[in-house]
Coordinates of C-alpha atoms in Angstrom, one line a residue:
M1 CA -10.9 -27.5 14.4
V2 CA -10.4 -23.9 13.7
T3 CA -11.1 -22.0 16.9
I4 CA -12.2 -18.5 17.4
D5 CA -8.9 -17.8 19.0
L6 CA -7.1 -18.8 15.8
I7 CA -9.5 -16.7 13.7
N8 CA -8.7 -13.7 16.0
I9 CA -5.0 -14.2 15.2
L10 CA -5.8 -14.3 11.5
I11 CA -7.8 -11.1 11.8
Q12 CA -4.9 -9.4 13.6
C13 CA -2.7 -10.6 10.7
G14 CA -5.1 -9.2 8.1
L15 CA -5.2 -5.9 9.9
K16 CA -1.4 -5.6 9.6
A17 CA -1.7 -5.5 5.8
P18 CA -1.0 -2.1 4.2
S19 CA -3.7 -0.1 2.5
A20 CA -4.0 3.2 0.7
D21 CA -3.3 6.0 3.2
N22 CA -3.9 3.4 5.9
S23 CA -7.6 3.5 5.1
Q24 CA -8.1 -0.2 6.2
P25 CA -11.2 -0.6 4.0
W26 CA -12.0 -4.1 5.1
H27 CA -14.5 -5.9 7.3
F28 CA -13.9 -9.5 8.3
E29 CA -16.7 -11.9 9.0
W30 CA -16.5 -15.5 10.5
N31 CA -19.5 -17.9 10.2
G32 CA -17.9 -20.9 11.8
T33 CA -16.6 -22.5 8.7
A34 CA -15.3 -19.7 6.4
L35 CA -13.7 -16.3 6.9
S36 CA -14.7 -13.6 4.5
V37 CA -13.1 -10.2 3.8
Q38 CA -15.4 -7.5 2.4
Y39 CA -15.0 -3.9 1.4
D40 CA -16.6 -1.9 4.2
T41 CA -18.8 0.4 2.1
A42 CA -20.6 2.0 5.0
R43 CA -17.3 3.0 6.7
V44 CA -15.0 4.0 3.8
A45 CA -17.1 4.8 0.7
G46 CA -16.2 8.2 -0.7
R47 CA -13.1 8.5 1.6
T48 CA -10.8 6.3 -0.3
F49 CA -10.5 4.3 -3.5
P50 CA -13.7 2.5 -4.7
A51 CA -14.0 -1.3 -4.1
N52 CA -13.1 -2.3 -7.7
S53 CA -10.1 0.0 -8.1
P54 CA -6.6 -1.4 -8.6
A55 CA -5.5 0.2 -5.3
T56 CA -8.2 -1.6 -3.3
L57 CA -7.5 -4.9 -5.0
L58 CA -3.8 -4.4 -4.4
S59 CA -4.5 -4.0 -0.7
L60 CA -6.8 -7.0 -0.7
G61 CA -3.9 -9.0 -2.1
T62 CA -1.8 -8.0 0.8
V63 CA -4.5 -9.2 3.2
I64 CA -4.6 -12.5 1.4
E65 CA -0.9 -12.9 1.6
N66 CA -0.7 -12.1 5.3
I67 CA -3.5 -14.5 6.2
I68 CA -2.0 -17.3 4.1
E69 CA 1.4 -16.7 5.7
I70 CA 0.0 -17.1 9.2
S71 CA -2.3 -20.0 8.2
T72 CA 0.8 -21.9 7.0
Y73 CA 2.6 -21.0 10.3
Y74 CA -0.3 -22.8 12.1
N75 CA -0.4 -25.7 9.7
L76 CA -3.8 -24.7 8.2
S77 CA -4.7 -25.8 4.7
T78 CA -6.2 -22.6 3.2
E79 CA -8.3 -22.2 0.1
V80 CA -9.0 -18.7 -1.2
S81 CA -12.0 -18.1 -3.4
W82 CA -13.4 -15.0 -5.0
N83 CA -15.5 -14.0 -8.0
P84 CA -14.2 -10.9 -9.9
E85 CA -17.5 -10.7 -11.8
T86 CA -19.1 -9.4 -8.5
L87 CA -16.8 -6.4 -8.4
S88 CA -18.4 -3.0 -8.4
T89 CA -17.6 0.4 -7.0
T90 CA -19.0 -0.7 -3.6
S91 CA -18.5 -4.5 -3.6
C92 CA -15.3 -6.6 -3.3
N93 CA -14.7 -9.7 -1.2
V94 CA -12.8 -12.9 -0.9
K95 CA -13.5 -16.0 1.2
F96 CA -11.0 -18.2 3.1
S97 CA -11.8 -21.9 3.9
F98 CA -9.6 -23.8 6.3
Q99 CA -8.7 -27.3 7.2
C100 CA -6.8 -27.9 10.4
P101 CA -5.2 -31.4 10.6
N102 CA -3.7 -30.7 14.0
T103 CA -4.8 -28.5 16.9
P104 CA -2.4 -25.5 16.6
D105 CA -0.4 -24.3 19.5
L106 CA -1.7 -20.8 20.2
I107 CA 1.2 -20.3 22.7
S108 CA 3.5 -20.0 19.7
P109 CA 5.0 -16.5 19.5
Y110 CA 3.2 -15.5 16.3
V111 CA 3.9 -11.8 16.9
N112 CA 7.6 -12.5 16.0
H113 CA 6.5 -13.6 12.5
P114 CA 7.8 -11.3 9.7
V115 CA 4.2 -10.4 8.8
F116 CA 3.8 -8.6 12.1
K117 CA 7.2 -6.8 11.8
R118 CA 6.6 -5.3 8.3
H119 CA 6.4 -1.5 8.4
T120 CA 6.7 1.7 6.4
N121 CA 9.8 3.8 6.8
R122 CA 9.5 7.2 5.1
F123 CA 12.6 8.7 6.6
P124 CA 16.1 9.0 5.0
Y125 CA 18.1 6.0 4.0
H126 CA 21.9 5.4 3.8
K127 CA 23.4 5.3 0.3
T128 CA 24.9 1.9 1.1
T129 CA 24.7 -0.6 -1.8
L130 CA 22.4 -3.5 -1.0
P131 CA 23.9 -7.0 -0.9
K132 CA 23.7 -8.9 -4.1
P133 CA 22.1 -12.0 -2.5
V134 CA 19.3 -9.8 -1.3
I135 CA 18.9 -8.1 -4.7
D136 CA 18.8 -11.4 -6.4
S137 CA 16.4 -12.9 -3.9
V138 CA 13.9 -10.0 -4.3
S139 CA 14.3 -9.9 -8.1
H140 CA 13.3 -13.5 -8.5
L141 CA 10.2 -13.3 -6.3
K142 CA 7.0 -14.0 -8.3
E143 CA 3.3 -14.5 -7.6
G144 CA 0.9 -15.7 -10.3
C145 CA 1.5 -13.3 -13.2
A146 CA 3.1 -10.6 -11.0
R147 CA 6.8 -10.0 -11.1
I148 CA 9.5 -7.6 -9.8
H149 CA 11.9 -5.3 -11.6
L150 CA 14.6 -4.0 -9.3
F151 CA 16.8 -1.0 -10.1
D152 CA 20.0 -0.2 -8.3
S153 CA 21.9 2.0 -10.7
Q154 CA 21.7 5.8 -10.8
K155 CA 20.5 6.4 -14.4
P156 CA 17.1 4.4 -14.1
I157 CA 16.6 5.6 -10.5
R158 CA 16.9 9.3 -11.7
E159 CA 14.4 8.5 -14.4
I160 CA 12.0 6.9 -11.9
A161 CA 12.3 10.0 -9.7
R162 CA 11.3 12.0 -12.7
F163 CA 8.2 9.8 -13.1
I164 CA 7.3 10.4 -9.4
K165 CA 7.7 14.2 -9.9
I166 CA 5.4 14.2 -13.0
A167 CA 2.8 12.0 -11.3
S168 CA 2.9 14.0 -8.1
E169 CA 2.4 17.3 -10.0
I170 CA -0.7 15.8 -11.5
R171 CA -1.9 14.5 -8.2
F172 CA -1.6 17.9 -6.5
Q173 CA -3.7 19.4 -9.4
T174 CA -6.5 16.8 -9.0
K175 CA -9.3 17.8 -6.6
E176 CA -10.6 14.3 -5.8
V177 CA -7.2 12.8 -4.9
H178 CA -6.1 15.9 -3.0
E179 CA -9.2 15.8 -0.9
W180 CA -8.6 12.1 -0.1
L181 CA -5.1 13.1 1.2
G182 CA -6.5 15.8 3.3
E183 CA -9.1 13.5 4.8
C184 CA -6.6 10.8 5.8
L185 CA -4.1 13.0 7.6
R186 CA -4.1 12.8 11.4
F187 CA -2.6 15.9 13.1
T188 CA -3.6 15.7 16.7
K189 CA -3.4 13.0 19.4
E190 CA -7.2 12.7 19.4
D191 CA -7.2 12.2 15.6
V192 CA -4.4 9.6 15.8
K193 CA -6.5 7.6 18.3
K194 CA -9.1 7.0 15.5
A195 CA -6.5 4.4 14.4
D196 CA -6.9 4.9 10.7
G197 CA -5.4 7.4 8.2
L198 CA -1.8 8.7 8.3
D199 CA -0.3 9.8 11.6
I200 CA 1.8 12.8 10.5
R201 CA 4.6 11.6 12.8
T202 CA 5.2 8.8 10.2
L203 CA 6.1 11.4 7.6
D204 CA 9.5 12.9 7.2
L205 CA 8.5 16.5 7.8
P206 CA 10.8 19.5 8.4
P207 CA 10.0 22.0 11.3
G208 CA 6.6 23.6 10.5
G209 CA 5.8 20.8 8.0
S210 CA 2.7 19.8 10.0
M211 CA 1.2 23.3 9.9
F212 CA 2.0 23.6 6.2
L213 CA 0.3 20.3 5.4
K214 CA -2.8 21.4 7.4
L215 CA -2.8 24.6 5.4
I216 CA -2.8 22.9 2.0
S217 CA -5.1 20.1 3.0
S218 CA -8.0 22.4 1.9
W219 CA -8.5 22.1 -1.9
N220 CA -9.7 25.7 -2.1
R221 CA -6.4 26.8 -0.7
M222 CA -4.4 24.4 -2.8
K223 CA -6.1 25.6 -5.9
V224 CA -5.1 29.1 -5.2
L225 CA -1.5 28.1 -4.3
N226 CA -1.2 26.1 -7.5
R227 CA -1.5 29.3 -9.5
V228 CA 2.0 30.2 -8.3
G229 CA 3.3 26.6 -8.9
M230 CA 2.8 25.0 -5.5
Y231 CA 2.2 21.6 -7.1
R232 CA 5.7 21.7 -8.7
F233 CA 7.3 22.5 -5.3
L234 CA 5.4 19.7 -3.5
A235 CA 6.2 17.2 -6.3
Q236 CA 9.9 18.0 -6.1
I237 CA 9.8 17.1 -2.4
D238 CA 8.0 13.9 -3.2
A239 CA 10.5 12.8 -5.7
A240 CA 13.7 13.8 -3.8
P241 CA 13.9 10.6 -1.6
I242 CA 13.5 8.4 -4.7
K243 CA 16.3 10.2 -6.4
A244 CA 18.6 9.5 -3.4
A245 CA 17.5 5.9 -3.0
P246 CA 20.1 3.1 -3.3
A247 CA 17.5 0.9 -5.0
I248 CA 13.9 0.9 -6.3
V249 CA 11.5 -2.0 -6.6
A250 CA 8.8 -2.0 -9.3
L251 CA 5.9 -4.4 -9.2
I252 CA 4.5 -5.3 -12.6
A253 CA 1.4 -7.4 -13.3
P254 CA -1.5 -7.6 -15.7
A255 CA -3.9 -4.7 -15.6
T256 CA -6.7 -7.0 -14.4
P257 CA -8.3 -7.6 -11.0
Q258 CA -6.4 -10.9 -10.6
G259 CA -3.2 -9.1 -11.6
A260 CA -3.8 -6.5 -8.9
L261 CA -4.4 -9.3 -6.3
D262 CA -1.2 -11.1 -7.4
A263 CA 0.8 -7.8 -7.2
G264 CA -0.6 -7.2 -3.7
R265 CA 0.6 -10.6 -2.5
L266 CA 4.0 -10.1 -4.1
L267 CA 4.2 -6.6 -2.6
C268 CA 3.6 -7.9 0.9
R269 CA 5.9 -10.9 0.5
S270 CA 8.9 -8.8 -0.8
W271 CA 8.3 -6.1 1.7
A272 CA 8.3 -8.5 4.7
Y273 CA 11.4 -10.2 3.4
L274 CA 13.3 -6.8 3.0
N275 CA 12.3 -5.7 6.5
E276 CA 13.5 -9.1 7.8
Q277 CA 16.9 -8.3 6.2
G278 CA 17.1 -4.9 8.0
I279 CA 16.2 -3.0 4.8
A280 CA 13.6 -0.2 5.0
V281 CA 10.7 0.1 2.6
H282 CA 8.7 3.2 1.5
P283 CA 5.9 2.4 -1.0
Y284 CA 5.0 5.0 -3.7
Y285 CA 1.7 4.5 -5.4
V286 CA 1.4 7.8 -7.2
V287 CA 2.7 6.7 -10.6
A288 CA 0.6 3.5 -10.7
D289 CA -2.4 5.6 -9.6
Q290 CA -2.1 8.0 -12.5
L291 CA -1.7 5.1 -15.0
A292 CA -4.8 3.5 -13.5
R293 CA -6.7 6.7 -13.6
L294 CA -5.7 7.2 -17.3
E295 CA -7.0 3.7 -18.0
A296 CA -10.3 4.6 -16.3
G297 CA -10.6 7.9 -18.2
V298 CA -10.7 10.1 -15.1
I299 CA -7.6 12.2 -15.6
P300 CA -8.5 16.0 -16.0
E301 CA -8.5 16.7 -19.7
K302 CA -5.8 19.3 -19.6
L303 CA -3.5 16.8 -17.8
T304 CA -4.2 13.8 -20.0
P305 CA -1.3 14.4 -22.5
R306 CA 1.2 14.4 -19.6
V307 CA -0.1 11.1 -18.2
T308 CA -0.1 9.6 -21.7
S309 CA 3.5 10.5 -22.1
L310 CA 4.3 9.2 -18.6
K311 CA 2.7 5.9 -19.6
R312 CA 4.9 5.6 -22.7
D313 CA 8.0 6.3 -20.7
C314 CA 7.1 3.9 -17.9
T315 CA 6.4 1.1 -20.5
K316 CA 10.0 1.5 -21.7
T317 CA 11.8 1.9 -18.4
F318 CA 9.9 -0.9 -16.6
S319 CA 9.8 -3.3 -19.6
I320 CA 6.0 -3.5 -19.4
T321 CA 4.5 -5.8 -22.0
E322 CA 1.1 -5.7 -23.6
G323 CA -1.7 -6.0 -21.0
E324 CA 0.6 -5.3 -18.1
T325 CA 0.9 -2.2 -15.9
L326 CA 2.9 -0.8 -13.0
H327 CA 1.2 -1.6 -9.7
M328 CA 3.6 -0.2 -7.1
L329 CA 7.1 1.4 -6.6
M330 CA 9.1 0.9 -3.4
R331 CA 12.1 2.9 -2.3
I332 CA 14.4 0.5 -0.4
G333 CA 17.6 0.9 1.6
Y334 CA 19.2 0.7 5.0
P335 CA 17.4 3.2 7.2
K336 CA 19.0 6.1 9.1
R337 CA 16.1 5.8 11.6
N338 CA 15.5 2.2 12.6
N339 CA 12.3 2.6 14.7
P340 CA 10.1 5.0 12.8
P341 CA 6.6 5.8 14.2
K342 CA 3.9 3.6 12.8
S343 CA 0.3 4.4 12.0
L344 CA -2.2 2.6 14.2
R345 CA -4.7 -0.1 13.1
L346 CA -8.4 -0.1 13.9
P347 CA -9.6 -2.2 16.8
E348 CA -11.0 -5.6 16.1
H349 CA -14.6 -4.7 17.2
V350 CA -14.7 -2.2 14.3
V351 CA -13.6 -4.5 11.6
F352 CA -14.7 -8.0 12.7
S353 CA -18.1 -9.7 13.1
D354 CA -18.4 -13.2 14.5
H355 CA -21.6 -14.9 13.2
S356 CA -20.5 -18.4 14.3
K357 CA -22.9 -18.5 17.3
Q358 CA -25.9 -17.1 15.6

């Protein structure tokens, strides 16, 4: 029997999954036989990516991976079902069905599982070359049609840093995306207690960086500053850590809903493995986002030629084949700061409804 205690553990596991700007756009529901994960339209619509966007589906894939990992830990047989035909800008969900051959021991120290130790580290890394066994292990990870392309030599890493710079320049000139960033930043202790969004302590900011971010979080101010090239300055800052990274991981998968789910599962699996090896991970979605926005036809007209050129260069560097796309980049390396601050997660009562007793 799958108990509510076990379901609560699975919820905690799902909450640990990464999401765009820590938006945590999911709501979990348990009806006594199945656990469903749905896009929480009422809470997040208009504040983050829509339900049917590649970014949201990528995040959903990480939730699936986490829940399956812990289900396996507790000897649960888990079946995942979803219908991509129901996708819309406000609707996205999957359902988990479980079979429990043995009563699980809930005393087990599940919090020591790699799923619960996975974290983002945006601070500087050492230039130390990563061990070949680790590089080989990560490079060979796959999920469905999703695969990994790992780069650990200077020439392609410099090229990827150039991609980040171009994509960031475009992002800082795009009203919608910039406003989302401003909405997700958490500057004060009271804001941080909301437990969603990005705690600015998790960012590698110089002295005065917090005040500067607060200044530019307004699109009206950013628009004025862009006239003197502010977007170029900020994009250069974004790209600098990539340029100095000992290695970069690229996740490639079909440009389909299932491809995004597979990429999300692979993202979470590789990330947890790297953290387990003492290797830090910093995800970069900005390039994948611009490619997805180009596909959706929502790039500002004056910026479209730059993104079209970026897509052509990415196709070559990442060996992207017909029908595939880049879903995520990760900067990886041994961290100079081993215990970085971590953004909080929403409390269970906000994201979970138990209908099993109704």
